[in-house]
Every structure is written in C-alpha cells, then in structure tokens.
Amino acid sequence: MRGLRRLCAMGAALAFALTSTGCAVLLPPSDGSADVVTTWAISGGGEEELMPAEGEKFQQRTGRPMQTQFFQNDPYKNKLWVSMGSGTPPDTFFGWGGGALQAFIDAGKVADLGPAMREHPEWRQNFLPSVMSPVDINGGTYGIPVGGIQPVLLYFNKDVFARVGLQPPRTWDELLDQIPKFQQAGVLPIALGGADSWTYLMWEEAIVDRVAGPEAFRDVVEGKPGAWLNPDIIKANAMLQDLVRRGAFGNAFASISAELGQQRTLLASERAAMMVHLGSGYSDLLGDDEKWVREGHLGWAPFPAVEGGKGDPANLVGNPTTFMSATAGPDQREAVEFLRKELSSDAFTEGRLKRGDVPPVTGIEDQLRASEDADFMTFVYDLAKNAPHFQQSWDQALPPGPAQNVLINLQKLFLDQISPEEFSQLMEESSR
C-alpha cells in the first residue's frame, strides 16, 4: 500500500503541474465502449510503423477493438505517471524497465508475465537472456522486448587509424598509448558531445563495469549503504578524469553536441579518430552520409577491456532494448495475450529487422546475415548473445532523482570541478 500511496501522490503532483501550466492531463481515450483495449507507446522509435498493424490483428483475433496511441518521449513519461497514479492506465504500455517500472510494480500496477511464460515456455525462450534483466524484477517478469539492442560501442574512423598506423584499442592501456600519437598527427583522439550530459554516462557505465564488475552498480541499485563509496568506482572515475586531463577529448568537448550531430561530424570528417556511442550511432552515421558508411570508412569495436579489472570484457552496458508491459486490471488477460501472440510474433520481428533494428530474439542469425547492414547487425547481435551481463543504462535503472544527480555530478567530474572521491561522496549523500 505504501507503494500505491506514493504512486498516487506522484500522479496527483504531476496532474497539478500539467494542468497548472495549461496542459491537459491525458486519460485513456474511450469511444463509449468498455471493450476497448488501449496501448500507449512513444513516437519516433519505429513502433508507430508496426504496432497499429498488430493491434488490427489482435482485433481480428479477439473481436475486441484496440486503440493505439503514440506520444513524444518526455510528455509520454508524465502522462504514464499520471495515469498510473490516478487509476486510469492503458492496458499495455511502452517502457525501459528499471527504476520507473519498479515503482509501478511496487504499487501493484503491472501484470507479472511469469505465469504465462511458464505455461508457454517457448515465449520466454524467444528472447536473448542478457536483455531481460531490466524487466526481471522481484522474481517476476514484467515486460517483453520490442526494440533493438543498443550497447555502448567504440566507433572509429578507419582512414584515420590507417594514416596514423594504429588498430582500434582492445585495452585501456592501448587507448592511453594512442592518445599522444593522434595528437601528434593533429587529430582529436576521441570526439565527445559533452554539451549533452548523457554522453558522459556511457563512459561512466562502461569503465565502472570494466573496473568494478556489475556487482558494484547492483549494490547502488539495491540501495546498500556505502555502495557509491566502493574504491573500485572511485578508481574507475580517476581513470576517466585522467583521460580528460590527457586531452583525449580536447578542450572544447563541453560545447560539442551529440544530439545535433557534431560529435559524429568530427568522426566522419577525420578530425577525430574515435567516439563512444550506443548502437544507434551506426544508423545515425548512415543517415548522415550513407555512401561514407557503405564504402567502409566506419569501424566499430567493443569498449576496451581493463587489464586486472573485475568486469568481464564481454559484458555490455547501454540500453539492452525497450519493452512493452501489461497493466494489472480488468483487461489483463487480453493485454498479456497481445504481448504473447502479436508483439512476440515472427511478423513483428521481421518488421523490426526491416527498419534496421537488431531484435534480441533467438534464431535470427540467417536474417541478420541477409541484411544490407549484416556486418554491423551480426556484430551487435553476437555481442548481446554472448554477454555474461548487460547493464541497463544508469539513468533508466535508477529512480528519476538519483539518475539526475548522476548526470549533474558526472558533468562536474569531466569538467574537473570535483574529484572522484567527491563524486562518490555526493552520490552517496544524495541516495540516503
């Protein structure tokens, strides 16, 4: 009940904020019939190309009309919180798993798919195990993958590396050794879009996993006292700050935007040798200059290993995928069946492949090899298939407050305004 009261309070607060600024609070639409099943998702991710067709299939199969609505990212998050808190949620909803989903689960608002997966074991077996941790919560399963695999990767310009006579770094020591060689050649070693604070997070997630192993951040998520003060987290952040001080990102990274494409432009124009980004970096570069990518100028590799680190070099960090969940309500049974039959179908997977996603679905190797982007897609798929652990991005794994504090303090760390010890202390204090 405590979770429900907290959720209701948050929903009411958001409702007041939205209405007081002239925005209407969205409630699930109704055509006057209680038979309507509702689905909410965000626009811009490709789901709007696929889900309406699956909704029509659901309607044909069940005779129940489905209403599918799409929203922009940030407004969607607010609307979902409001609807959950006010007791008027959609029947199925898009999400990222992690901290926000945990709050909904604690409030009793989300259906556990575990019983249906035990009744139909092939359903669970359809998904790569490494991507399921964001929705495997409290012994249950509260969502299914609907997006593509998005690990943090190291992208590099093959022409720059060839000109300087280097290979992409496999270890952190190799990366450090290459920095002065690129600088001497007049090339920025690493493009970083520091005007967007989330770009720092990719570096943080990766280096902490390599140095401290996944257990360190797991302790943070579980709220264990002293988790942020872990000496290995401090060591990892000292390594990051050392990278900044060596000039690996240049001295103007705080004014470069990843969202505006400036980070990618530095890489593609041979002014930078490398960048770290999610798997979406490939499609972004493809959209910028398809010919440049198709001609083979772009390379990609796993984030470098840390010699002596506790984390397995095969571990991944980033966004394992996105998910759809079912709410616990009068139409729960129909919602769960929609996830199982329509959104887990071969047709839905094929649609994701056609739009360039790498779905975390088993047995699609032949389809990936037949793709125009086979080299990249099979590379990402194999990484996820073989990953011992795939850490969800911290801003999704943590509740909203701590997630925002991470971004704020990471920016200070990269700008050398606080020390690694101060970063950990600030995060420990804010998590109490």
PDB file of C-alpha atoms in Angstrom, residues 164-356:
ATOM      1  CA  VAL A 164      48.456   7.027 -38.123  1.00  0.00           C
ATOM      2  CA  GLY A 165      49.312   3.313 -38.369  1.00  0.00           C
ATOM      3  CA  LEU A 166      47.166   2.051 -35.493  1.00  0.00           C
ATOM      4  CA  GLN A 167      44.499  -0.553 -34.785  1.00  0.00           C
ATOM      5  CA  PRO A 168      41.410   0.073 -32.628  1.00  0.00           C
ATOM      6  CA  PRO A 169      42.354  -0.236 -28.944  1.00  0.00           C
ATOM      7  CA  ARG A 170      41.454  -3.529 -27.303  1.00  0.00           C
ATOM      8  CA  THR A 171      42.505  -2.446 -23.801  1.00  0.00           C
ATOM      9  CA  TRP A 172      42.514   0.734 -21.753  1.00  0.00           C
ATOM     10  CA  ASP A 173      46.322   0.814 -21.778  1.00  0.00           C
ATOM     11  CA  GLU A 174      46.319   0.647 -25.573  1.00  0.00           C
ATOM     12  CA  LEU A 175      43.823   3.536 -25.627  1.00  0.00           C
ATOM     13  CA  LEU A 176      46.070   5.647 -23.399  1.00  0.00           C
ATOM     14  CA  ASP A 177      49.087   4.825 -25.546  1.00  0.00           C
ATOM     15  CA  GLN A 178      47.282   6.002 -28.697  1.00  0.00           C
ATOM     16  CA  ILE A 179      46.224   9.424 -27.398  1.00  0.00           C
ATOM     17  CA  PRO A 180      49.572  11.238 -27.924  1.00  0.00           C
ATOM     18  CA  LYS A 181      50.019   9.576 -31.326  1.00  0.00           C
ATOM     19  CA  PHE A 182      46.752  11.006 -32.592  1.00  0.00           C
ATOM     20  CA  GLN A 183      47.540  14.369 -31.032  1.00  0.00           C
ATOM     21  CA  GLN A 184      50.907  14.452 -32.778  1.00  0.00           C
ATOM     22  CA  ALA A 185      49.119  13.715 -36.056  1.00  0.00           C
ATOM     23  CA  GLY A 186      46.820  16.693 -35.469  1.00  0.00           C
ATOM     24  CA  VAL A 187      43.757  14.544 -34.815  1.00  0.00           C
ATOM     25  CA  LEU A 188      41.415  14.715 -31.837  1.00  0.00           C
ATOM     26  CA  PRO A 189      41.695  11.254 -30.250  1.00  0.00           C
ATOM     27  CA  ILE A 190      38.054  10.995 -29.112  1.00  0.00           C
ATOM     28  CA  ALA A 191      35.000  13.033 -30.083  1.00  0.00           C
ATOM     29  CA  LEU A 192      32.733  13.660 -27.092  1.00  0.00           C
ATOM     30  CA  GLY A 193      29.423  15.513 -27.261  1.00  0.00           C
ATOM     31  CA  GLY A 194      29.680  16.893 -23.749  1.00  0.00           C
ATOM     32  CA  ALA A 195      27.024  19.555 -24.316  1.00  0.00           C
ATOM     33  CA  ASP A 196      24.595  16.665 -23.756  1.00  0.00           C
ATOM     34  CA  SER A 197      25.331  15.296 -20.301  1.00  0.00           C
ATOM     35  CA  TRP A 198      24.080  11.786 -21.084  1.00  0.00           C
ATOM     36  CA  THR A 199      27.162  11.230 -23.260  1.00  0.00           C
ATOM     37  CA  TYR A 200      29.317  11.203 -20.110  1.00  0.00           C
ATOM     38  CA  LEU A 201      27.148   8.431 -18.732  1.00  0.00           C
ATOM     39  CA  MET A 202      28.169   5.973 -21.458  1.00  0.00           C
ATOM     40  CA  TRP A 203      31.813   6.338 -20.457  1.00  0.00           C
ATOM     41  CA  GLU A 204      30.945   6.057 -16.769  1.00  0.00           C
ATOM     42  CA  GLU A 205      28.843   2.929 -17.143  1.00  0.00           C
ATOM     43  CA  ALA A 206      31.444   1.186 -19.267  1.00  0.00           C
ATOM     44  CA  ILE A 207      34.529   1.970 -17.192  1.00  0.00           C
ATOM     45  CA  VAL A 208      32.835   1.177 -13.866  1.00  0.00           C
ATOM     46  CA  ASP A 209      31.702  -2.190 -15.222  1.00  0.00           C
ATOM     47  CA  ARG A 210      35.196  -2.957 -16.537  1.00  0.00           C
ATOM     48  CA  VAL A 211      36.962  -1.959 -13.302  1.00  0.00           C
ATOM     49  CA  ALA A 212      34.458  -2.878 -10.592  1.00  0.00           C
ATOM     50  CA  GLY A 213      32.293  -5.526 -12.252  1.00  0.00           C
ATOM     51  CA  PRO A 214      28.481  -5.467 -12.379  1.00  0.00           C
ATOM     52  CA  GLU A 215      28.156  -6.111  -8.646  1.00  0.00           C
ATOM     53  CA  ALA A 216      29.262  -2.562  -7.814  1.00  0.00           C
ATOM     54  CA  PHE A 217      26.343  -0.885  -9.559  1.00  0.00           C
ATOM     55  CA  ARG A 218      23.981  -3.622  -8.434  1.00  0.00           C
ATOM     56  CA  ASP A 219      24.745  -2.557  -4.868  1.00  0.00           C
ATOM     57  CA  VAL A 220      23.880   1.020  -5.836  1.00  0.00           C
ATOM     58  CA  VAL A 221      20.540  -0.009  -7.331  1.00  0.00           C
ATOM     59  CA  GLU A 222      19.720  -2.067  -4.254  1.00  0.00           C
ATOM     60  CA  GLY A 223      20.459   0.938  -2.039  1.00  0.00           C
ATOM     61  CA  LYS A 224      23.212  -0.677   0.003  1.00  0.00           C
ATOM     62  CA  PRO A 225      24.887   1.813   2.373  1.00  0.00           C
ATOM     63  CA  GLY A 226      28.329   2.850   1.133  1.00  0.00           C
ATOM     64  CA  ALA A 227      27.743   1.471  -2.374  1.00  0.00           C
ATOM     65  CA  TRP A 228      28.847   4.693  -4.083  1.00  0.00           C
ATOM     66  CA  LEU A 229      31.983   4.772  -1.904  1.00  0.00           C
ATOM     67  CA  ASN A 230      33.238   1.495  -3.421  1.00  0.00           C
ATOM     68  CA  PRO A 231      37.001   2.030  -4.018  1.00  0.00           C
ATOM     69  CA  ASP A 232      36.669   0.483  -7.471  1.00  0.00           C
ATOM     70  CA  ILE A 233      34.088   3.107  -8.500  1.00  0.00           C
ATOM     71  CA  ILE A 234      36.469   5.802  -7.291  1.00  0.00           C
ATOM     72  CA  LYS A 235      39.323   4.142  -9.205  1.00  0.00           C
ATOM     73  CA  ALA A 236      37.249   3.994 -12.395  1.00  0.00           C
ATOM     74  CA  ASN A 237      36.398   7.684 -12.140  1.00  0.00           C
ATOM     75  CA  ALA A 238      40.037   8.541 -11.531  1.00  0.00           C
ATOM     76  CA  MET A 239      40.803   6.774 -14.821  1.00  0.00           C
ATOM     77  CA  LEU A 240      38.129   8.843 -16.579  1.00  0.00           C
ATOM     78  CA  GLN A 241      39.429  12.084 -15.168  1.00  0.00           C
ATOM     79  CA  ASP A 242      42.956  11.089 -16.188  1.00  0.00           C
ATOM     80  CA  LEU A 243      41.665  10.587 -19.737  1.00  0.00           C
ATOM     81  CA  VAL A 244      40.232  14.108 -19.725  1.00  0.00           C
ATOM     82  CA  ARG A 245      43.469  15.582 -18.372  1.00  0.00           C
ATOM     83  CA  ARG A 246      45.474  13.853 -21.099  1.00  0.00           C
ATOM     84  CA  GLY A 247      43.455  15.832 -23.633  1.00  0.00           C
ATOM     85  CA  ALA A 248      41.766  12.772 -25.118  1.00  0.00           C
ATOM     86  CA  PHE A 249      38.575  14.761 -25.725  1.00  0.00           C
ATOM     87  CA  GLY A 250      40.268  18.076 -26.487  1.00  0.00           C
ATOM     88  CA  ASN A 251      39.406  21.227 -24.573  1.00  0.00           C
ATOM     89  CA  ALA A 252      36.081  22.083 -26.234  1.00  0.00           C
ATOM     90  CA  PHE A 253      34.091  18.891 -25.596  1.00  0.00           C
ATOM     91  CA  ALA A 254      31.632  20.661 -23.277  1.00  0.00           C
ATOM     92  CA  SER A 255      30.380  22.757 -26.207  1.00  0.00           C
ATOM     93  CA  ILE A 256      30.038  19.878 -28.704  1.00  0.00           C
ATOM     94  CA  SER A 257      26.587  18.358 -29.113  1.00  0.00           C
ATOM     95  CA  ALA A 258      25.900  14.716 -29.822  1.00  0.00           C
ATOM     96  CA  GLU A 259      22.206  15.372 -30.375  1.00  0.00           C
ATOM     97  CA  LEU A 260      22.954  17.936 -33.084  1.00  0.00           C
ATOM     98  CA  GLY A 261      25.344  15.526 -34.804  1.00  0.00           C
ATOM     99  CA  GLN A 262      28.514  17.477 -34.057  1.00  0.00           C
ATOM    100  CA  GLN A 263      30.205  14.515 -32.368  1.00  0.00           C
ATOM    101  CA  ARG A 264      29.544  12.346 -35.438  1.00  0.00           C
ATOM    102  CA  THR A 265      30.723  15.071 -37.802  1.00  0.00           C
ATOM    103  CA  LEU A 266      34.114  15.198 -36.090  1.00  0.00           C
ATOM    104  CA  LEU A 267      34.495  11.450 -36.599  1.00  0.00           C
ATOM    105  CA  ALA A 268      33.314  11.302 -40.213  1.00  0.00           C
ATOM    106  CA  SER A 269      35.368  14.355 -41.279  1.00  0.00           C
ATOM    107  CA  GLU A 270      38.597  12.754 -39.978  1.00  0.00           C
ATOM    108  CA  ARG A 271      39.020  15.455 -37.341  1.00  0.00           C
ATOM    109  CA  ALA A 272      38.543  12.803 -34.636  1.00  0.00           C
ATOM    110  CA  ALA A 273      39.661   9.186 -34.540  1.00  0.00           C
ATOM    111  CA  MET A 274      37.013   7.659 -32.246  1.00  0.00           C
ATOM    112  CA  MET A 275      33.754   8.164 -30.413  1.00  0.00           C
ATOM    113  CA  VAL A 276      31.796   6.107 -27.880  1.00  0.00           C
ATOM    114  CA  HIS A 277      28.080   5.807 -28.504  1.00  0.00           C
ATOM    115  CA  LEU A 278      25.112   3.477 -28.393  1.00  0.00           C
ATOM    116  CA  GLY A 279      24.327   1.114 -31.236  1.00  0.00           C
ATOM    117  CA  SER A 280      22.143   3.849 -32.701  1.00  0.00           C
ATOM    118  CA  GLY A 281      25.354   5.670 -33.627  1.00  0.00           C
ATOM    119  CA  TYR A 282      25.590   3.417 -36.673  1.00  0.00           C
ATOM    120  CA  SER A 283      22.158   4.306 -38.040  1.00  0.00           C
ATOM    121  CA  ASP A 284      22.798   7.980 -37.224  1.00  0.00           C
ATOM    122  CA  LEU A 285      26.025   7.957 -39.247  1.00  0.00           C
ATOM    123  CA  LEU A 286      24.246   6.062 -42.009  1.00  0.00           C
ATOM    124  CA  GLY A 287      21.642   8.790 -42.108  1.00  0.00           C
ATOM    125  CA  ASP A 288      24.329  11.496 -42.183  1.00  0.00           C
ATOM    126  CA  ASP A 289      26.258  10.024 -45.106  1.00  0.00           C
ATOM    127  CA  GLU A 290      25.172   6.586 -46.308  1.00  0.00           C
ATOM    128  CA  LYS A 291      27.842   6.480 -49.013  1.00  0.00           C
ATOM    129  CA  TRP A 292      30.637   7.096 -46.479  1.00  0.00           C
ATOM    130  CA  VAL A 293      29.438   4.210 -44.305  1.00  0.00           C
ATOM    131  CA  ARG A 294      28.758   1.853 -47.225  1.00  0.00           C
ATOM    132  CA  GLU A 295      32.238   2.472 -48.649  1.00  0.00           C
ATOM    133  CA  GLY A 296      33.717   1.037 -45.450  1.00  0.00           C
ATOM    134  CA  HIS A 297      35.193   4.095 -43.737  1.00  0.00           C
ATOM    135  CA  LEU A 298      33.464   3.378 -40.411  1.00  0.00           C
ATOM    136  CA  GLY A 299      34.672   0.775 -37.937  1.00  0.00           C
ATOM    137  CA  TRP A 300      33.297  -0.454 -34.626  1.00  0.00           C
ATOM    138  CA  ALA A 301      34.591  -2.447 -31.685  1.00  0.00           C
ATOM    139  CA  PRO A 302      33.673  -3.335 -28.083  1.00  0.00           C
ATOM    140  CA  PHE A 303      34.539  -0.868 -25.349  1.00  0.00           C
ATOM    141  CA  PRO A 304      38.174  -1.572 -24.327  1.00  0.00           C
ATOM    142  CA  ALA A 305      38.922  -4.102 -21.619  1.00  0.00           C
ATOM    143  CA  VAL A 306      40.670  -3.041 -18.419  1.00  0.00           C
ATOM    144  CA  GLU A 307      43.582  -5.278 -17.558  1.00  0.00           C
ATOM    145  CA  GLY A 308      43.202  -6.501 -13.981  1.00  0.00           C
ATOM    146  CA  GLY A 309      39.620  -5.236 -13.775  1.00  0.00           C
ATOM    147  CA  LYS A 310      36.865  -7.253 -12.120  1.00  0.00           C
ATOM    148  CA  GLY A 311      34.438  -6.900 -15.026  1.00  0.00           C
ATOM    149  CA  ASP A 312      34.315  -9.451 -17.843  1.00  0.00           C
ATOM    150  CA  PRO A 313      35.394  -7.779 -21.124  1.00  0.00           C
ATOM    151  CA  ALA A 314      32.409  -9.481 -22.768  1.00  0.00           C
ATOM    152  CA  ASN A 315      29.978  -7.571 -20.527  1.00  0.00           C
ATOM    153  CA  LEU A 316      27.852  -4.894 -22.175  1.00  0.00           C
ATOM    154  CA  VAL A 317      26.364  -1.628 -20.926  1.00  0.00           C
ATOM    155  CA  GLY A 318      23.790   0.662 -22.515  1.00  0.00           C
ATOM    156  CA  ASN A 319      20.180   0.004 -23.450  1.00  0.00           C
ATOM    157  CA  PRO A 320      19.545  -3.744 -23.716  1.00  0.00           C
ATOM    158  CA  THR A 321      16.306  -2.906 -25.542  1.00  0.00           C
ATOM    159  CA  THR A 322      12.908  -1.289 -24.955  1.00  0.00           C
ATOM    160  CA  PHE A 323       9.892  -3.129 -23.584  1.00  0.00           C
ATOM    161  CA  MET A 324       6.126  -3.421 -23.570  1.00  0.00           C
ATOM    162  CA  SER A 325       4.323  -4.298 -20.343  1.00  0.00           C
ATOM    163  CA  ALA A 326       0.745  -5.109 -19.374  1.00  0.00           C
ATOM    164  CA  THR A 327      -1.113  -3.391 -16.547  1.00  0.00           C
ATOM    165  CA  ALA A 328      -2.934  -5.285 -13.827  1.00  0.00           C
ATOM    166  CA  GLY A 329      -6.607  -4.577 -14.488  1.00  0.00           C
ATOM    167  CA  PRO A 330      -9.829  -5.993 -15.862  1.00  0.00           C
ATOM    168  CA  ASP A 331      -8.281  -6.497 -19.321  1.00  0.00           C
ATOM    169  CA  GLN A 332      -5.029  -8.006 -18.022  1.00  0.00           C
ATOM    170  CA  ARG A 333      -5.620 -11.369 -19.678  1.00  0.00           C
ATOM    171  CA  GLU A 334      -6.191  -9.795 -23.098  1.00  0.00           C
ATOM    172  CA  ALA A 335      -3.210  -7.474 -22.640  1.00  0.00           C
ATOM    173  CA  VAL A 336      -0.875 -10.346 -21.799  1.00  0.00           C
ATOM    174  CA  GLU A 337      -2.116 -12.322 -24.787  1.00  0.00           C
ATOM    175  CA  PHE A 338      -1.491  -9.296 -27.041  1.00  0.00           C
ATOM    176  CA  LEU A 339       2.125  -9.267 -25.857  1.00  0.00           C
ATOM    177  CA  ARG A 340       2.463 -13.019 -26.365  1.00  0.00           C
ATOM    178  CA  LYS A 341       0.718 -13.500 -29.699  1.00  0.00           C
ATOM    179  CA  GLU A 342       1.053 -10.243 -31.615  1.00  0.00           C
ATOM    180  CA  LEU A 343       4.120  -8.442 -30.208  1.00  0.00           C
ATOM    181  CA  SER A 344       6.193 -11.643 -29.977  1.00  0.00           C
ATOM    182  CA  SER A 345       5.271 -12.865 -33.458  1.00  0.00           C
ATOM    183  CA  ASP A 346       7.625 -13.601 -36.348  1.00  0.00           C
ATOM    184  CA  ALA A 347       5.893 -10.856 -38.333  1.00  0.00           C
ATOM    185  CA  PHE A 348       6.662  -8.254 -35.663  1.00  0.00           C
ATOM    186  CA  THR A 349      10.299  -9.382 -35.529  1.00  0.00           C
ATOM    187  CA  GLU A 350      10.534  -9.179 -39.310  1.00  0.00           C
ATOM    188  CA  GLY A 351       9.185  -5.632 -39.191  1.00  0.00           C
ATOM    189  CA  ARG A 352      11.880  -4.630 -36.706  1.00  0.00           C
ATOM    190  CA  LEU A 353      14.576  -6.147 -38.899  1.00  0.00           C
ATOM    191  CA  LYS A 354      13.316  -4.210 -41.920  1.00  0.00           C
ATOM    192  CA  ARG A 355      13.541  -0.907 -40.042  1.00  0.00           C
ATOM    193  CA  GLY A 356      17.184  -1.649 -39.128  1.00  0.00           C
TER     194      GLY A 356
END
